[in-house]
Amino acid sequence: MPPRRRGSSGFRGVRVRPSGRFYAEIRAGGFRLTLGTYNTPELAARAYDAAAWRFRRPRRDMNFPDVESLEEAEFLAPPPCLVDDEDRRRHRQVQRRIAIAEHDEQLMRQWRAQFPNDVDNTDAFFADLRAQRRSNRRHRRAVAEFELENPNTTWTENDPRWDDIWTETTSDDE
């Protein structure tokens, strides 16, 4: 089966550099991870597929859907061209970031499966937290206004609690 074509390079996750070489990148967890620079778009696409397998992406996101496993994808993927120590350092850093992102995604899948109620109640939790904070601000403001009217207040002139008089207590602020 021929590879699926995408973008200007013809492959998903592969970009052309001004020098004519190709680099592979994948997006994961809000980050764009560069996988390396390659001489041909096919080699860069193989590197992308290996990373996509590691992130458990669906096959429709692969450049070569005929690859059957992560091991096969990693076997077919070439190592990136590492020219100097700086390239090697960046490659190690990328590999660490990929491993961390992969581990985070795995932990989030486990957490969602183990605690579905937590996922469902996240919005309710933060709504309650905002309501508690709003109530606390209202209480502090009421105390400060009471002290302002009280001729026998124990608060000094420079007491920071006086600032609570100007505290906003509307439902719009957090």
XYZ file of N, CA and C in Angstrom:
522
model
N 0.846 -1.175 0.000
C 0.000 0.000 0.000
C 0.895 1.243 0.000
N 0.645 2.202 -0.889
C 1.487 3.403 -0.933
C 1.237 4.296 0.287
N 2.230 5.079 0.662
C 2.054 5.957 1.822
C 1.021 7.041 1.527
N 0.352 7.524 2.573
C -0.636 8.592 2.429
C 0.092 9.921 2.340
N -0.315 10.752 1.395
C 0.344 12.034 1.148
C -0.306 13.145 1.959
N 0.510 14.082 2.472
C -0.015 15.224 3.203
C 0.957 16.382 3.088
N 0.435 17.594 3.046
C 1.256 18.795 3.120
C 2.211 18.973 1.950
N 3.065 19.991 2.066
C 4.001 20.307 0.977
C 5.058 19.228 0.805
N 5.433 18.553 1.884
C 6.427 17.490 1.773
C 5.790 16.189 1.319
N 4.464 16.118 1.442
C 3.765 14.905 1.063
C 3.486 13.983 2.229
N 3.947 14.339 3.436
C 3.753 13.466 4.585
C 3.315 14.278 5.795
N 2.566 13.626 6.650
C 2.132 14.247 7.898
C 3.328 14.400 8.836
N 3.463 15.592 9.437
C 4.513 15.827 10.410
C 5.892 16.059 9.827
N 5.990 16.254 8.527
C 7.291 16.435 7.867
C 7.311 17.817 7.215
N 8.371 18.558 7.463
C 8.531 19.902 6.906
C 9.838 19.958 6.111
N 9.856 20.843 5.146
C 11.051 21.024 4.315
C 11.841 22.204 4.874
N 13.125 21.990 5.071
C 14.004 23.081 5.502
C 14.490 23.840 4.270
N 14.930 25.095 4.442
C 15.451 25.852 3.299
C 16.631 25.168 2.615
N 17.365 24.356 3.368
C 18.520 23.662 2.798
C 18.117 22.499 1.895
N 16.809 22.163 1.893
C 16.350 21.041 1.084
C 16.246 19.749 1.870
N 16.706 19.747 3.101
C 16.561 18.563 3.954
C 15.186 18.606 4.599
N 14.807 17.530 5.258
C 13.472 17.404 5.820
C 13.571 17.129 7.317
N 12.679 17.750 8.080
C 12.665 17.428 9.498
C 11.275 16.991 9.902
N 11.251 16.102 10.873
C 9.996 15.547 11.365
C 9.691 16.160 12.723
N 8.403 16.425 12.939
C 7.958 16.946 14.228
C 6.590 16.360 14.522
N 6.267 16.274 15.807
C 4.960 15.773 16.226
C 4.475 16.654 17.361
N 3.186 16.859 17.400
C 2.591 17.662 18.472
C 2.050 16.705 19.530
N 2.366 17.025 20.793
C 1.900 16.192 21.892
C 1.761 17.047 23.136
N 0.597 17.020 23.741
C 0.390 17.745 24.987
C 0.631 19.236 24.867
N 0.287 19.833 23.742
C 0.480 21.261 23.567
C 1.885 21.660 23.151
N 2.758 20.692 22.958
C 4.131 20.975 22.556
C 4.382 20.440 21.161
N 5.316 21.058 20.469
C 5.759 20.559 19.170
C 7.153 19.993 19.384
N 7.285 18.691 19.207
C 8.555 18.013 19.431
C 9.219 17.725 18.090
N 10.421 18.246 17.899
C 11.183 17.981 16.689
C 11.855 16.625 16.839
N 11.663 15.780 15.844
C 12.179 14.412 15.910
C 13.515 14.247 15.213
N 13.916 15.198 14.398
C 15.214 15.117 13.735
C 15.155 15.609 12.307
N 16.334 15.709 11.700
C 16.473 16.169 10.321
C 16.949 14.996 9.474
N 16.354 14.846 8.271
C 16.623 13.686 7.421
C 16.853 14.140 5.979
N 17.482 13.263 5.197
C 17.797 13.588 3.809
C 16.589 13.460 2.886
N 15.647 12.583 3.202
C 14.478 12.382 2.341
C 13.197 12.526 3.167
N 12.092 12.880 2.516
C 10.830 12.996 3.256
C 10.337 11.644 3.768
N 10.670 10.558 3.064
C 10.234 9.233 3.507
C 10.871 8.854 4.844
N 12.164 9.160 5.005
C 12.836 8.853 6.270
C 12.236 9.682 7.407
N 11.951 10.958 7.136
C 11.339 11.807 8.158
C 9.942 11.290 8.499
N 9.203 10.819 7.493
C 7.862 10.278 7.738
C 7.938 9.008 8.581
N 8.965 8.198 8.371
C 9.141 6.993 9.199
C 9.403 7.377 10.659
N 10.204 8.418 10.855
C 10.464 8.881 12.222
C 9.181 9.395 12.859
N 8.362 10.124 12.098
C 7.078 10.611 12.608
C 6.186 9.439 13.011
N 6.119 8.425 12.159
C 5.274 7.267 12.464
C 5.717 6.556 13.731
N 7.019 6.442 13.940
C 7.502 5.795 15.164
C 7.048 6.582 16.389
N 7.140 7.904 16.320
C 6.675 8.731 17.447
C 5.167 8.630 17.594
N 4.431 8.613 16.493
C 2.973 8.492 16.548
C 2.566 7.162 17.187
N 3.286 6.096 16.882
C 3.022 4.805 17.533
C 3.275 4.911 19.025
N 4.358 5.590 19.417
C 4.671 5.725 20.848
C 3.575 6.481 21.584
N 2.948 7.459 20.911
C 1.871 8.229 21.527
C 0.502 7.583 21.337
N 0.514 6.387 20.781
C -0.712 5.614 20.560
C -1.736 6.380 19.721
N -1.263 6.997 18.667
C -2.147 7.714 17.752
C -2.886 6.699 16.884
N -4.060 7.042 16.388
C -4.778 6.109 15.506
C -4.047 5.939 14.169
N -4.311 4.834 13.523
C -3.615 4.531 12.264
C -3.897 5.556 11.179
N -5.053 6.209 11.244
C -5.352 7.210 10.215
C -4.388 8.394 10.292
N -3.686 8.559 11.436
C -2.706 9.624 11.603
C -1.311 9.205 11.145
N -1.170 7.995 10.672
C 0.139 7.489 10.262
C 0.383 7.780 8.775
N 1.636 7.926 8.430
C 2.010 8.071 7.028
C 2.033 6.725 6.314
N 2.401 5.677 7.045
C 2.499 4.337 6.479
C 1.589 3.412 7.288
N 0.312 3.294 6.912
C -0.630 2.491 7.701
C -0.371 0.986 7.643
N 0.536 0.551 6.771
C 0.819 -0.876 6.685
C 1.728 -1.366 7.803
N 2.316 -0.471 8.577
C 3.161 -0.865 9.709
C 2.244 -1.385 10.816
N 2.593 -2.544 11.384
C 1.686 -3.244 12.290
C 1.946 -3.027 13.777
N 3.130 -2.519 14.149
C 3.423 -2.405 15.576
C 4.446 -1.298 15.833
N 4.558 -0.922 17.099
C 5.547 0.071 17.508
C 6.951 -0.424 17.193
N 7.213 -1.696 17.460
C 8.536 -2.252 17.220
C 8.909 -2.170 15.741
N 7.961 -2.484 14.869
C 8.226 -2.409 13.437
C 8.465 -0.963 13.004
N 7.656 -0.030 13.543
C 7.823 1.388 13.199
C 9.185 1.901 13.652
N 9.615 1.503 14.854
C 10.926 1.945 15.340
C 12.063 1.288 14.564
N 11.846 0.060 14.122
C 12.865 -0.622 13.318
C 13.038 0.077 11.971
N 11.927 0.501 11.373
C 11.966 1.156 10.061
C 12.401 2.611 10.134
N 12.266 3.219 11.284
C 12.629 4.637 11.432
C 14.140 4.775 11.532
N 14.716 5.678 10.771
C 16.165 5.879 10.850
C 16.518 6.745 12.045
N 17.744 6.634 12.523
C 18.171 7.573 13.568
C 18.352 8.949 12.936
N 18.137 10.017 13.701
C 18.327 11.354 13.134
C 19.796 11.609 12.821
N 20.041 12.515 11.892
C 21.409 12.884 11.547
C 21.953 13.778 12.648
N 22.902 13.275 13.412
C 23.492 14.041 14.506
C 24.891 14.461 14.091
N 25.074 15.758 13.919
C 26.321 16.258 13.376
C 27.345 16.548 14.464
N 26.922 17.194 15.516
C 27.871 17.580 16.559
C 27.265 17.323 17.940
N 28.009 17.713 18.967
C 27.549 17.484 20.337
C 26.243 18.214 20.634
N 26.066 19.389 20.045
C 24.827 20.151 20.267
C 23.622 19.393 19.700
N 23.771 18.801 18.518
C 22.693 17.989 17.948
C 22.388 16.794 18.835
N 23.427 16.163 19.336
C 23.225 15.011 20.219
C 22.518 15.420 21.509
N 22.904 16.569 22.067
C 22.254 17.062 23.285
C 20.773 17.340 23.031
N 20.484 18.018 21.904
C 19.087 18.302 21.571
C 18.302 17.019 21.337
N 18.927 16.041 20.693
C 18.250 14.767 20.452
C 17.918 14.073 21.773
N 18.860 14.046 22.708
C 18.595 13.451 24.021
C 17.462 14.189 24.727
N 17.477 15.515 24.619
C 16.434 16.324 25.252
C 15.063 16.000 24.635
N 15.010 15.879 23.325
C 13.749 15.541 22.663
C 13.279 14.157 23.088
N 14.200 13.213 23.148
C 13.823 11.864 23.564
C 13.286 11.854 24.991
N 13.895 12.645 25.875
C 13.380 12.751 27.245
C 11.992 13.373 27.259
N 11.793 14.420 26.461
C 10.475 15.067 26.403
C 9.417 14.117 25.859
N 9.772 13.347 24.847
C 8.828 12.369 24.301
C 8.470 11.341 25.371
N 9.470 10.853 26.087
C 9.206 9.861 27.133
C 8.327 10.443 28.227
N 8.571 11.685 28.613
C 7.759 12.326 29.656
C 6.330 12.516 29.165
N 6.168 13.022 27.943
C 4.825 13.236 27.402
C 4.081 11.906 27.257
N 4.795 10.886 26.828
C 4.201 9.561 26.692
C 3.742 9.035 28.050
N 4.575 9.205 29.059
C 4.235 8.752 30.411
C 3.051 9.542 30.967
N 3.037 10.855 30.737
C 1.927 11.688 31.208
C 0.607 11.252 30.570
N 0.632 10.997 29.266
C -0.594 10.566 28.598
C -1.074 9.229 29.134
N -0.141 8.334 29.411
C -0.509 7.035 29.966
C -1.121 7.200 31.352
N -0.518 8.031 32.191
C -1.060 8.252 33.528
C -2.436 8.904 33.483
N -2.635 9.836 32.564
C -3.951 10.482 32.444
C -5.006 9.477 31.985
N -4.656 8.573 31.072
C -5.609 7.534 30.654
C -5.979 6.646 31.837
N -4.972 6.256 32.630
C -5.236 5.420 33.798
C -6.104 6.160 34.807
N -5.800 7.439 35.041
C -6.555 8.222 36.015
C -8.009 8.378 35.576
N -8.209 8.674 34.271
C -9.582 8.827 33.775
C -10.366 7.525 33.906
N -9.702 6.392 33.658
C -10.378 5.104 33.769
C -10.668 4.763 35.227
N -9.747 5.098 36.116
C -9.897 4.734 37.520
C -10.849 5.675 38.261
N -10.881 6.951 37.880
C -11.681 7.936 38.598
C -12.578 8.727 37.642
N -13.546 8.087 37.012
C -14.398 8.828 36.063
C -15.210 9.925 36.737
N -15.554 9.740 38.010
C -16.317 10.775 38.711
C -15.495 12.038 38.903
N -14.189 11.879 39.098
C -13.330 13.056 39.246
C -13.316 13.884 37.974
N -13.274 13.206 36.851
C -13.270 13.919 35.575
C -14.590 14.665 35.401
N -15.700 14.005 35.759
C -17.014 14.625 35.611
C -17.224 15.782 36.574
N -16.611 15.699 37.754
C -16.867 16.699 38.785
C -15.849 17.833 38.816
N -14.955 17.888 37.869
C -13.924 18.932 37.867
C -14.545 20.321 37.800
N -15.508 20.510 36.900
C -16.151 21.818 36.777
C -16.887 22.192 38.057
N -17.557 21.227 38.661
C -18.281 21.502 39.907
C -17.312 21.875 41.023
N -16.165 21.216 41.074
C -15.174 21.526 42.094
C -14.703 22.975 41.981
N -14.358 23.391 40.755
C -13.853 24.750 40.584
C -14.947 25.789 40.775
N -16.194 25.465 40.450
C -17.305 26.383 40.716
C -17.475 26.569 42.223
N -17.383 25.473 42.985
C -17.462 25.579 44.452
C -16.300 26.380 45.015
N -15.118 26.172 44.480
C -13.945 26.899 44.950
C -14.114 28.401 44.707
N -14.610 28.766 43.518
C -14.850 30.192 43.238
C -15.897 30.759 44.185
N -16.944 29.995 44.476
C -17.994 30.465 45.384
C -17.430 30.660 46.795
N -16.572 29.756 47.251
C -15.961 29.899 48.579
C -15.080 31.135 48.644
N -14.299 31.359 47.599
C -13.437 32.543 47.586
C -14.264 33.825 47.572
N -15.335 33.841 46.787
C -16.212 34.997 46.741
C -16.845 35.256 48.107
N -17.287 34.188 48.774
C -17.881 34.316 50.104
C -16.860 34.849 51.105
N -15.620 34.370 51.010
C -14.558 34.832 51.898
C -14.292 36.325 51.689
N -14.261 36.759 50.430
C -14.064 38.189 50.148
C -15.206 39.020 50.701
N -16.433 38.533 50.545
C -17.589 39.267 51.078
C -17.500 39.389 52.592
N -17.096 38.309 53.240
C -16.965 38.338 54.707
C -15.897 39.342 55.136
N -14.730 39.297 54.474
C -13.659 40.236 54.821
C -14.096 41.677 54.613
N -14.833 41.932 53.532
C -15.308 43.287 53.266
C -16.316 43.726 54.327
N -17.227 42.828 54.718
C -18.223 43.167 55.745
C -17.537 43.485 57.080
N -16.520 42.709 57.427
C -15.781 42.962 58.673
C -15.091 44.318 58.603
N -14.473 44.619 57.468
C -13.776 45.903 57.322
C -14.760 47.062 57.391
N -15.949 46.933 56.779
C -16.952 47.996 56.843
C -17.478 48.173 58.265
N -17.632 47.045 58.985
C -18.059 47.126 60.384
C -17.028 47.879 61.212
N -15.759 47.560 61.021
C -14.697 48.223 61.771
C -14.626 49.714 61.435
N -14.973 50.067 60.200
C -14.977 51.468 59.797
C -16.039 52.248 60.576
N -17.181 51.616 60.812
C -18.280 52.263 61.544
C -18.097 52.179 63.053
N -17.251 51.304 63.534
C -17.059 51.068 64.965
C -16.086 52.114 65.533
N -16.543 52.954 66.471
C -15.631 53.959 67.039
C -14.568 53.338 67.945
N -14.790 52.124 68.433
C -13.835 51.465 69.350
C -13.004 50.403 68.628
N -12.714 50.616 67.370
C -11.960 49.626 66.599
C -10.550 49.454 67.162
N -10.056 48.245 67.047
C -8.688 47.954 67.496
C -7.707 47.975 66.329
N -8.212 48.221 65.144
C -7.347 48.255 63.962
C -6.576 49.571 63.936
N -5.313 49.489 63.586
C -4.502 50.705 63.471
C -4.731 51.344 62.109
N -4.194 52.533 61.945
C -4.365 53.253 60.687
C -3.751 52.515 59.494
N -2.636 51.859 59.730
C -1.909 51.183 58.653
C -2.244 49.696 58.534
N -3.279 49.241 59.175
C -3.650 47.828 59.141
C -4.043 47.442 57.709
N -3.439 46.382 57.150
C -3.752 46.003 55.766
C -5.184 45.512 55.588
N -5.871 45.189 56.681
C -7.254 44.722 56.559
C -8.187 45.831 56.086
N -7.757 47.094 56.216
C -8.578 48.203 55.711
C -8.747 48.094 54.197
N -7.789 47.515 53.527
C -7.871 47.377 52.070
C -9.055 46.518 51.638
N -9.551 45.670 52.547
C -10.674 44.799 52.207
C -11.959 45.577 51.950
N -12.014 46.838 52.362
C -13.207 47.647 52.090
C -13.402 47.793 50.583
N -12.314 47.864 49.828
C -12.397 48.048 48.380
C -12.364 46.734 47.613
N -12.448 45.628 48.305
C -12.439 44.322 47.646
C -13.704 44.144 46.823
N -13.528 43.727 45.577
C -14.674 43.455 44.703
C -15.315 42.146 45.135
N -16.629 42.105 45.161
C -17.326 40.899 45.574
C -18.366 40.474 44.552
N -18.244 40.935 43.327
C -19.201 40.541 42.302
C -18.965 39.102 41.887
N -19.914 38.529 41.202
C -19.779 37.127 40.776
C -18.881 36.991 39.565
N -18.518 38.115 38.926
C -17.681 38.032 37.723
C -16.220 37.787 38.028
N -15.723 38.299 39.147
C -14.288 38.128 39.423
C -14.024 36.796 40.091
N -12.761 36.411 40.070
C -12.401 35.109 40.613
C -11.657 35.290 41.860
